[in-house]
Coordinates of C-alpha atoms in Angstrom, one line a residue:
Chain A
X235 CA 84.0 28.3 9.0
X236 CA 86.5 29.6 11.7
X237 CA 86.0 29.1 15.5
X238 CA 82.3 30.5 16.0
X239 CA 81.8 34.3 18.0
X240 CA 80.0 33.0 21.4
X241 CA 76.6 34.6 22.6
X242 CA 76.7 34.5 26.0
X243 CA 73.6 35.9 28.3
X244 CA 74.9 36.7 31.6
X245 CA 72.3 36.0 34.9
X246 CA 73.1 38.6 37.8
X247 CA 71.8 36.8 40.6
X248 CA 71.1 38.1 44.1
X249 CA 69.5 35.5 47.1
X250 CA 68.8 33.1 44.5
X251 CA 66.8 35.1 41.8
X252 CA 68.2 36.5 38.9
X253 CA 68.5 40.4 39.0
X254 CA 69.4 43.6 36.5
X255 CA 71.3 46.3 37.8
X256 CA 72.5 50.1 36.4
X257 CA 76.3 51.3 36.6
X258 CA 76.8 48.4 39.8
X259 CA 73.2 50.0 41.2
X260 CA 69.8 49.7 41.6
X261 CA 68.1 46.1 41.1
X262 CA 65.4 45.0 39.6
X263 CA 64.3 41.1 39.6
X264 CA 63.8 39.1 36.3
X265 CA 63.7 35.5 37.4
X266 CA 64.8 32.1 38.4
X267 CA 68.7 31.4 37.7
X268 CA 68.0 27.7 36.2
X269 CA 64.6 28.7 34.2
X270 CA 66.1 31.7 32.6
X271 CA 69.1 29.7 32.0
X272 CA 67.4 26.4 30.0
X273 CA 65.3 29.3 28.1
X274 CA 68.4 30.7 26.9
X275 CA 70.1 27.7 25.7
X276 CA 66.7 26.8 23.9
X277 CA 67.1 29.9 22.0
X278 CA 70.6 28.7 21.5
X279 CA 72.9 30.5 23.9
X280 CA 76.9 29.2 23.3
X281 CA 77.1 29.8 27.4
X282 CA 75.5 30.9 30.3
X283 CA 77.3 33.1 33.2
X284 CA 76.0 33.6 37.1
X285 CA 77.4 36.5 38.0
X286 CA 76.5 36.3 42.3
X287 CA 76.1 40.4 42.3
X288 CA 75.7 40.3 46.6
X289 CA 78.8 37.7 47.1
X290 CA 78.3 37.4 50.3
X291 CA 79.5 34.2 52.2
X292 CA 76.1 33.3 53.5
X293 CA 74.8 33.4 49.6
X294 CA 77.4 31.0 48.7
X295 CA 75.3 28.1 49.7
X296 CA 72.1 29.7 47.9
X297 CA 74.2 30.2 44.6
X298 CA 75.8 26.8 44.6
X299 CA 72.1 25.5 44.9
X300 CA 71.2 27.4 42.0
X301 CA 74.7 26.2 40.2
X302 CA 73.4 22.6 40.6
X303 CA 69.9 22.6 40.0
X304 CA 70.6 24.6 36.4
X305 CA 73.3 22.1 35.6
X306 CA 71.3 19.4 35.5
X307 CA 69.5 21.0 32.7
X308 CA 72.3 22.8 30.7
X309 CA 73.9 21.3 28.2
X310 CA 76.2 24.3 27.7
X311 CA 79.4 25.7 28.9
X312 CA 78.4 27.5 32.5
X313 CA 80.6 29.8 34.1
X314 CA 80.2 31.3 37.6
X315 CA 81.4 34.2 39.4
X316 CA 80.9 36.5 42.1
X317 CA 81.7 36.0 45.5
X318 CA 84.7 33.4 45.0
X319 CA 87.4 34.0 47.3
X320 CA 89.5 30.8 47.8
X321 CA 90.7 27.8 46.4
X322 CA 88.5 26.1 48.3
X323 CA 85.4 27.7 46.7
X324 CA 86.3 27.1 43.6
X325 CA 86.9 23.4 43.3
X326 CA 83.2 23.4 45.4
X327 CA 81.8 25.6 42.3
X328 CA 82.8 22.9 40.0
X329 CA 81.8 20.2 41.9
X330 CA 78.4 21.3 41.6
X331 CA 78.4 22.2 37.8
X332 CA 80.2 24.9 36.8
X333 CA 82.3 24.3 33.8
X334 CA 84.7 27.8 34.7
X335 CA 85.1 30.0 37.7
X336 CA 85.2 33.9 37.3
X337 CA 87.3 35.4 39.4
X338 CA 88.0 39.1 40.3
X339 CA 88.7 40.5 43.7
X340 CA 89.8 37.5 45.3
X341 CA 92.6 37.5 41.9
X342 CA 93.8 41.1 42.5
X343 CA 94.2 40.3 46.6
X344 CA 95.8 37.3 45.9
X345 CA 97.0 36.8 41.9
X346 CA 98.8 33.3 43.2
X347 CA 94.6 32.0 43.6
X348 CA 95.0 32.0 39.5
X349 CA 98.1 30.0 39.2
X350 CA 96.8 27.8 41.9
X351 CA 94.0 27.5 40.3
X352 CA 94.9 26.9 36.5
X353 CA 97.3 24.3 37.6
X354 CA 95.2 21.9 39.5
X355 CA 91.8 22.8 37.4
X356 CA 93.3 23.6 34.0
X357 CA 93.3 26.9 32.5
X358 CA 89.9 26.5 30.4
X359 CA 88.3 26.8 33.4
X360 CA 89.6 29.7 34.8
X361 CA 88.3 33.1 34.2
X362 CA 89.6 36.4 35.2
X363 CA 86.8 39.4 35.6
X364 CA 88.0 42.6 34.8
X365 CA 86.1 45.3 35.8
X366 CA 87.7 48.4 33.9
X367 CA 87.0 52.1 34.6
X368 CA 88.5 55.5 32.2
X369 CA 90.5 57.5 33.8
X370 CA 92.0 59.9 31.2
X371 CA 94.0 57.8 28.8
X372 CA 94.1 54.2 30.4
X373 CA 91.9 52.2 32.4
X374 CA 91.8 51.2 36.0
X375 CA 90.9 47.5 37.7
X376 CA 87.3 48.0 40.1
X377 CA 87.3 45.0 42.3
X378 CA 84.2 44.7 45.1
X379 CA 81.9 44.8 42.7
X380 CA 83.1 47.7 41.2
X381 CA 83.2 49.8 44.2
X382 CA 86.8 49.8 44.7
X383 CA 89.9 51.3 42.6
X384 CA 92.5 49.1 43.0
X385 CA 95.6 51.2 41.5
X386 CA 96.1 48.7 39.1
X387 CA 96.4 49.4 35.0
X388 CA 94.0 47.2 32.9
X389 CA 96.3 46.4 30.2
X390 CA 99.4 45.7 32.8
X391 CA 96.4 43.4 34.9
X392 CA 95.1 41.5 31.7
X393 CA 98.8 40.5 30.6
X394 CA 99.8 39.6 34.5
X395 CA 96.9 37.2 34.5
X396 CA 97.6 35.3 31.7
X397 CA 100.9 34.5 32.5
X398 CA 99.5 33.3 35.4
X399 CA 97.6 30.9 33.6
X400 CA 94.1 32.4 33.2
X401 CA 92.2 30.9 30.4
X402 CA 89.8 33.6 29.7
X403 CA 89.0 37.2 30.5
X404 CA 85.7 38.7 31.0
X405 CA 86.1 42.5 30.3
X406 CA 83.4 44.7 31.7
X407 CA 84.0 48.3 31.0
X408 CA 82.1 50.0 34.0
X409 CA 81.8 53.0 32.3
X410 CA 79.4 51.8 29.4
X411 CA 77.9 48.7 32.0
X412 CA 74.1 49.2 32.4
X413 CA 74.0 52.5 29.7
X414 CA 72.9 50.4 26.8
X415 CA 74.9 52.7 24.1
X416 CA 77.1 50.3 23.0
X417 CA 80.4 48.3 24.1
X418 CA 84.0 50.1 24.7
X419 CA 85.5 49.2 21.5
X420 CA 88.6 51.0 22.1
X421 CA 88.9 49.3 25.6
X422 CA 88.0 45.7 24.0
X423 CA 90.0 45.8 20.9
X424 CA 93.2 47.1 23.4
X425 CA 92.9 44.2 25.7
X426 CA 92.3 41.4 22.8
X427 CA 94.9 42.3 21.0
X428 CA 96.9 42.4 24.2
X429 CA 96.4 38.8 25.2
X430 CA 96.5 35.5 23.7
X431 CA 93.4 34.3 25.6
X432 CA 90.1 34.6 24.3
X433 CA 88.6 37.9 25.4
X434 CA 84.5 38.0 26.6
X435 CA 83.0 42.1 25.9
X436 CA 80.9 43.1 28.6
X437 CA 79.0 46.0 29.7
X438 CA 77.3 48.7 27.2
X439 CA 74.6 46.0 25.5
X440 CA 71.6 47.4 24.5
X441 CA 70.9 46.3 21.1
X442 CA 72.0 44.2 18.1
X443 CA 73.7 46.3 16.4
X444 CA 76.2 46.8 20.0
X445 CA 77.1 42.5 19.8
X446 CA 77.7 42.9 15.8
X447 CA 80.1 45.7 16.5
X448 CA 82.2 44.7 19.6
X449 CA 82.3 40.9 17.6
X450 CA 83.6 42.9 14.5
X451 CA 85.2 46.3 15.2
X452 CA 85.8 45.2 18.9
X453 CA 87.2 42.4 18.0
X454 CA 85.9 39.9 20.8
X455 CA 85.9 36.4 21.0
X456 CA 82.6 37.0 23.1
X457 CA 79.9 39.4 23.7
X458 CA 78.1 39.1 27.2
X459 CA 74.4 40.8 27.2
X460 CA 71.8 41.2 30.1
X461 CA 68.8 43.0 29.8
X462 CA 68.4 42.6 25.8
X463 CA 67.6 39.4 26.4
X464 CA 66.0 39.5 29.8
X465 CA 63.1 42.1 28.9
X466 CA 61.9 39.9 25.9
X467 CA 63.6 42.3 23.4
X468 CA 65.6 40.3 21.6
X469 CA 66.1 36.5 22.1
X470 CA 69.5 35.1 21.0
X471 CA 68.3 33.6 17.7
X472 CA 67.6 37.3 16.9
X473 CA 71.0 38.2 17.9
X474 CA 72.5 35.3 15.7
X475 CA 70.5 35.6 12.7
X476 CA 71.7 39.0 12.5
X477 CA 75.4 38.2 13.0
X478 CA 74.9 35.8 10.0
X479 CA 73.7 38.1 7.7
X480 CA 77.3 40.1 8.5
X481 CA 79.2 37.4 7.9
X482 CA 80.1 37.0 11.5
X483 CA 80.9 32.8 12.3
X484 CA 78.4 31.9 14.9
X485 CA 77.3 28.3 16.6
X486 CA 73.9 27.5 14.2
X487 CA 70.8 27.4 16.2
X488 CA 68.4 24.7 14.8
Chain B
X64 CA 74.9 0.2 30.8
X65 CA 76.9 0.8 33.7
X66 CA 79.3 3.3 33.2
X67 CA 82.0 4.1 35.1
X68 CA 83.3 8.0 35.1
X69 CA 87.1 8.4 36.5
X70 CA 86.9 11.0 39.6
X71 CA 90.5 12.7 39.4
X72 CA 89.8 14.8 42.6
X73 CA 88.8 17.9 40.9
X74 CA 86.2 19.6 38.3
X75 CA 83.3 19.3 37.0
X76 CA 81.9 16.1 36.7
X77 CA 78.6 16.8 37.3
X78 CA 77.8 17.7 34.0
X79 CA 78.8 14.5 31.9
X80 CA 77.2 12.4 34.9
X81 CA 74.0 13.9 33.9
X82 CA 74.6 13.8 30.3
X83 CA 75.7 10.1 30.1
X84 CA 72.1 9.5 32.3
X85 CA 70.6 11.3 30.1
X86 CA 70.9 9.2 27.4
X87 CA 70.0 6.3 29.4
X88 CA 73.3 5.3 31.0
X89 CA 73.4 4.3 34.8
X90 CA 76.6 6.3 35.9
X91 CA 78.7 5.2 38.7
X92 CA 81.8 8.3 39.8
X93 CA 84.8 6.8 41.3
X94 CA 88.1 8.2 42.2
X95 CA 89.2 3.8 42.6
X96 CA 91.7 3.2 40.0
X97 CA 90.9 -0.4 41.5
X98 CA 86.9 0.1 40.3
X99 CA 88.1 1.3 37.3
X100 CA 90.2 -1.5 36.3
X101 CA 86.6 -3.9 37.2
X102 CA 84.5 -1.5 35.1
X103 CA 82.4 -2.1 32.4
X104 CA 82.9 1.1 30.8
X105 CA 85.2 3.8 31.6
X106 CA 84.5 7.5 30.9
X107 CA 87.4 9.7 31.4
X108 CA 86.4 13.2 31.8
X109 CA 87.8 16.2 30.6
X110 CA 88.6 18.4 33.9
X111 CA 92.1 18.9 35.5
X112 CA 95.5 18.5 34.2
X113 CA 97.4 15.3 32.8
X114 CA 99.6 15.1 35.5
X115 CA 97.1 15.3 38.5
X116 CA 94.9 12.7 36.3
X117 CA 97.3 10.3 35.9
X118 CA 98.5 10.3 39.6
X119 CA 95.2 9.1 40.5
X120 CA 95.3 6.2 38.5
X121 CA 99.1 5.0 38.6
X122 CA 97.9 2.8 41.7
X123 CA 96.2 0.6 39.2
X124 CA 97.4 2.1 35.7
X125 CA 98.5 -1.6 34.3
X126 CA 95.4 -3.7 35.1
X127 CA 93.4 0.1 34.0
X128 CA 95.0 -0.3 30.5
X129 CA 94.8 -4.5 30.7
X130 CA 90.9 -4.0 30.9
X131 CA 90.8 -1.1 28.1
X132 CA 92.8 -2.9 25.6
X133 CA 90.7 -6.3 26.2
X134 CA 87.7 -4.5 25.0
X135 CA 86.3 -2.4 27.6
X136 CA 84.5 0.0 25.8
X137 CA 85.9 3.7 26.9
X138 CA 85.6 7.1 26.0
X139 CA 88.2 10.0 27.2
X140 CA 87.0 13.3 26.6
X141 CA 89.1 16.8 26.0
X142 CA 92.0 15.7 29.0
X143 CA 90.6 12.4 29.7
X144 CA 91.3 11.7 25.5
X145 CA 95.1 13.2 26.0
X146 CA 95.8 10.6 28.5
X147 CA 94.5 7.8 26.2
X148 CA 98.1 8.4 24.9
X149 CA 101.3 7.9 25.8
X150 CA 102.5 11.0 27.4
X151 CA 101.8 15.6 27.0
X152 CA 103.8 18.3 26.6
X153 CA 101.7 19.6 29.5
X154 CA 103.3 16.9 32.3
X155 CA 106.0 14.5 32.4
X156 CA 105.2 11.0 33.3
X157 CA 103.0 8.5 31.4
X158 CA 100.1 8.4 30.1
X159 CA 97.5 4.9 30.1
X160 CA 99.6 4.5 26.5
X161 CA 96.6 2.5 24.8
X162 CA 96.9 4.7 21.9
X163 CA 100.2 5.1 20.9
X164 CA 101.4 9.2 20.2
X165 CA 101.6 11.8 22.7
X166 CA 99.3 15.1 23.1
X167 CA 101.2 18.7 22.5
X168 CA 100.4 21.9 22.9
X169 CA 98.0 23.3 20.4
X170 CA 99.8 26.0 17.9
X171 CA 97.5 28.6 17.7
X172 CA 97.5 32.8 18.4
X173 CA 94.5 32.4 20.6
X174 CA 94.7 29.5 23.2
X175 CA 93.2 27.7 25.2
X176 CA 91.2 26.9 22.6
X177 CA 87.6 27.9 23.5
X178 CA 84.3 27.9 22.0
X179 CA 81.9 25.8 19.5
X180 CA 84.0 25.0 16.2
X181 CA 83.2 22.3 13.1
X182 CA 83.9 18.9 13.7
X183 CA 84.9 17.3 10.2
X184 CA 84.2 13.5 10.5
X185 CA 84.1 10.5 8.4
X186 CA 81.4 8.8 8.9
X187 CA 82.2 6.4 12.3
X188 CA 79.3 5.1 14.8
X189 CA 80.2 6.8 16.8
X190 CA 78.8 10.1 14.9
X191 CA 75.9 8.5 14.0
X192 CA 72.9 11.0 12.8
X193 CA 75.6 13.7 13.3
X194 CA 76.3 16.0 9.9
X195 CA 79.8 15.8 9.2
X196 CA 80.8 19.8 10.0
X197 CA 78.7 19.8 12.9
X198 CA 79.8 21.8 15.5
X199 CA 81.0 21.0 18.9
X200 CA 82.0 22.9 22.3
X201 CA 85.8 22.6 23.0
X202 CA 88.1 23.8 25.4
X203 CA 91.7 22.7 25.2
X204 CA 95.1 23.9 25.5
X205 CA 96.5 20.9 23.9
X206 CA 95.6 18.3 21.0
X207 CA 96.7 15.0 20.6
X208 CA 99.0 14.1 17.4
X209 CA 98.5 9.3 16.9
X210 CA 101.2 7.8 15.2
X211 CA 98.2 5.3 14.1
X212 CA 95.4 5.8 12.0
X213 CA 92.9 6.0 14.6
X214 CA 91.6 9.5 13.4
X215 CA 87.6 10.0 12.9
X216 CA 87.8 13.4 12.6
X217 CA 89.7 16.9 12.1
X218 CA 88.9 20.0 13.6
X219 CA 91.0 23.4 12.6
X220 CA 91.6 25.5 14.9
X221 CA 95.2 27.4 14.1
X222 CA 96.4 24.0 12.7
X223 CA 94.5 20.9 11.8
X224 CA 94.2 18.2 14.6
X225 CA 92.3 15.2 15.5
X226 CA 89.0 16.3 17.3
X227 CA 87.6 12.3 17.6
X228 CA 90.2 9.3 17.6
X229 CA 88.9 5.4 17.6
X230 CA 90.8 2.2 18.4
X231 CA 88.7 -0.2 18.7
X232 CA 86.5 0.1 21.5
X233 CA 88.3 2.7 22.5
X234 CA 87.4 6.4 21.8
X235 CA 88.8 10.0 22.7
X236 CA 87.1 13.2 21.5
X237 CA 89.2 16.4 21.8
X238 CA 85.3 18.7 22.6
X239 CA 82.9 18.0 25.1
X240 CA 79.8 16.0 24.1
X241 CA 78.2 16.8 27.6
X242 CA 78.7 20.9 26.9
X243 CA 77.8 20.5 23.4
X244 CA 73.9 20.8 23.2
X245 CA 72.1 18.5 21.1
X246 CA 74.9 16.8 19.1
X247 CA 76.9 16.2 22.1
X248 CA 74.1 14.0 23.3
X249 CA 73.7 12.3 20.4
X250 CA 77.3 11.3 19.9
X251 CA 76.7 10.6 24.0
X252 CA 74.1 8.2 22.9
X253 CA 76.1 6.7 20.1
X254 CA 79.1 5.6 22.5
X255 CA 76.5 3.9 24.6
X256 CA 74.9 1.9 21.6
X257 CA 78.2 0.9 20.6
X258 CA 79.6 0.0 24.0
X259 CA 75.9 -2.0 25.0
X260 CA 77.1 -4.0 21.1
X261 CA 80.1 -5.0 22.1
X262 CA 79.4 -5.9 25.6

């Protein structure tokens, strides 16, 4: 069996406490980052991702917390993002757990923060968010959280940061984020075939049939889901027992 | 057991700190290639870059590899593995050389080489109540190629390489045991058995 497809539940988290937003808006709590985390890598989640949603330098400290206390629990990969601005915040993410670092806003303000980081860290643990929005026949890089165009092409982004040494790139289309009909294929499919890094789908989730498609037709190394699994619809075992039956490689859950 | 986990300055080595207690090892981090040299057993993790690694322990790199190579049981994992060897593509300069051939970059379309893939092994302690197949979490840019037989097992990832290398007392695995779930702790476990049986 090739290199298995990765599930990977992604954890907004706000203050401490893991939250679910629509299209970048309107929150609604679900939990506690390090108990929803240990739940998903019972049901055999390949990797967990904190996404800090407020980023805001006094929730740092709050996140970082959370970062530790889960990683004393979680024997998966767990990545962290939101909110990291410097070099200096980085290496502190790691030091408390986190196996990768997502970057976005901080990598479009200053691309060298990649680089940087890649060559002290290694690139495995650098990962570039990309928060993509249509506009007519391309796609544009959000940063802020996706509430800021930054005039920069996707496609021209995703190849800059890998020659800068990213090791990953989390793709959230912001159109289909929060909608729950279903990936961007087109979008995901461009970008993986554009880069030689693995490529994480994000944004669109809202059943099954959505991770089977963007794994297949999308051609992702990695599909990223929220509220699927956070309202109790589906746990990842579901998810993975149906990628089985297509013929899809996946981690076996025992 | 007292193990001893090599602090090169950066990454994550929270996670195989807790992993290596888990399975009942007491875990000492130090960033002393002095210590190192006086440990008991050495655990090279698998965060950073060869280079970076290495300049942390050149201060005390020949008594380092005197200790490994007198039986001090050790276990590099994903970088800490590459610089078992003698040097990498991915820095000049050497490498703690107590296995001899070198680490290059792995030839693959899609790299760094991320995710949970099959871990083919042949049947070493050191996978112990593991199913050969079994798969692990990796995350590596580069693999390391011995020009001894010290392979345990073969992973294929773009080409065929050797995930888990023994020589001795001495052990590299190419995935990480402390991301890798329920195996990882297991094969975790297993290096601790072996190093408390030849202490």
């Amino acid at each position: 069996m090739p290199l298995a497809k990765r599930i990977i539940p992604c954890l907004d988290v706000r203050d401490g406490v893991v939250v679910k937003g629509i299209c970048f808006k309107g929150l609604t709590e679900v939990g506690d980052p390090p108990t929803l985390a240990v739940k998903y890598q019972e049901q055999g989640a390949d990797e967990i991702v904190f996404l800090d949603v407020k980023a805001s330098l006094a929730g740092a400290e709050t996140l970082r917390a959370a970062v530790q206390k889960t990683a004393e629990q979680l024997f998966v990969p767990l990545t962290v993002g939101g909110g990291i601005r410097t070099f200096e915040d980085v290496r502190q993410m790691l030091r408390v757990g986190a196996d990768k670092i997502s970057i976005n806003t901080a990598a479009v303000a200053d691309p060298t923060l990649i680089s940087r980081c890649a060559g002290a860290f290694g690139s495995q643990c650098v990962v570039v968010a990309v928060d993509a929005k249509r506009t007519g026949d391309s796609w544009e890089v959000y940063t802020h959280s996706g509430t800021r165009p930054s005039g920069r092409d996707v496609v021209d982004w995703t190849r800059e940061v890998c020659e800068l040494g990213a090791g990953e790139i989390l793709l959230t289309s912001m159109d289909c984020d929060g909608m729950k009909n279903g990936y961007d294929l087109e979008l995901t499919r461009r970008i993986v075939r554009e880069v030689s890094v693995p490529v994480i789908a994000s944004g669109g989730c809202g059943n099954i049939e959505h991770v089977t498609e963007v794994l297949s037709a999308g051609e992702a190394d990695a599909a990223l889901a929220a509220s699927i699994f956070h309202y109790g619809q589906h746990t990842v075992r579901d998810v993975k027992e149906a990628l089985v039956e297509r013929g899809i490689p996946v981690r076996r859950c025992s | 057991m007292k193990v001893t986990v090599a602090d090169y300055g950066v990454g994550n080595l929270h996670s195989i700190s807790k992993g290596l207690e888990r399975v009942g090892a007491v875990v000492e981090v130090s960033s002393d290639p002095g210590e190192l040299a006086n440990a008991r057993c050495i655990v090279f993790p698998g965060v950073g870059a060869f280079g970076a690694a290495m300049e942390v322990l050149r201060p005390a790199l020949t008594d380092i590899r005197t200790a490994i190579q007198s039986g001090v049981p050790t276990l590099g994992i994903c970088l800490g593995m590459q610089i078992l060897f003698e040097r990498s593509e991915e820095s000049v300069g050497e490498g703690v050389s107590v296995i001899p051939g070198c680490a290059r970059r792995l030839q693959a379309p899609r790299v760094p080489h991320m995710g949970w893939n099959e871990v083919d092994h042949s049947g070493d302690g050191l996978f112990e109540a593991i199913d050969s197949g079994e798969q692990f979490y990796f995350a590596n840019s580069y693999v390391c190629f011995p020009t001894e037989k010290v392979s345990i097992s073969e992973t294929e990832y773009g080409e065929r390489f050797p995930s888990a290398v023994r020589k001795g007392t001495i052990f590299g695995v190419q995935f990480h045991p402390e991301k890798s779930s329920a195996p990882g702790l297991r094969l975790l476990s297993n290096f601790i058995r072996i190093a408390e049986e030849s202490a």
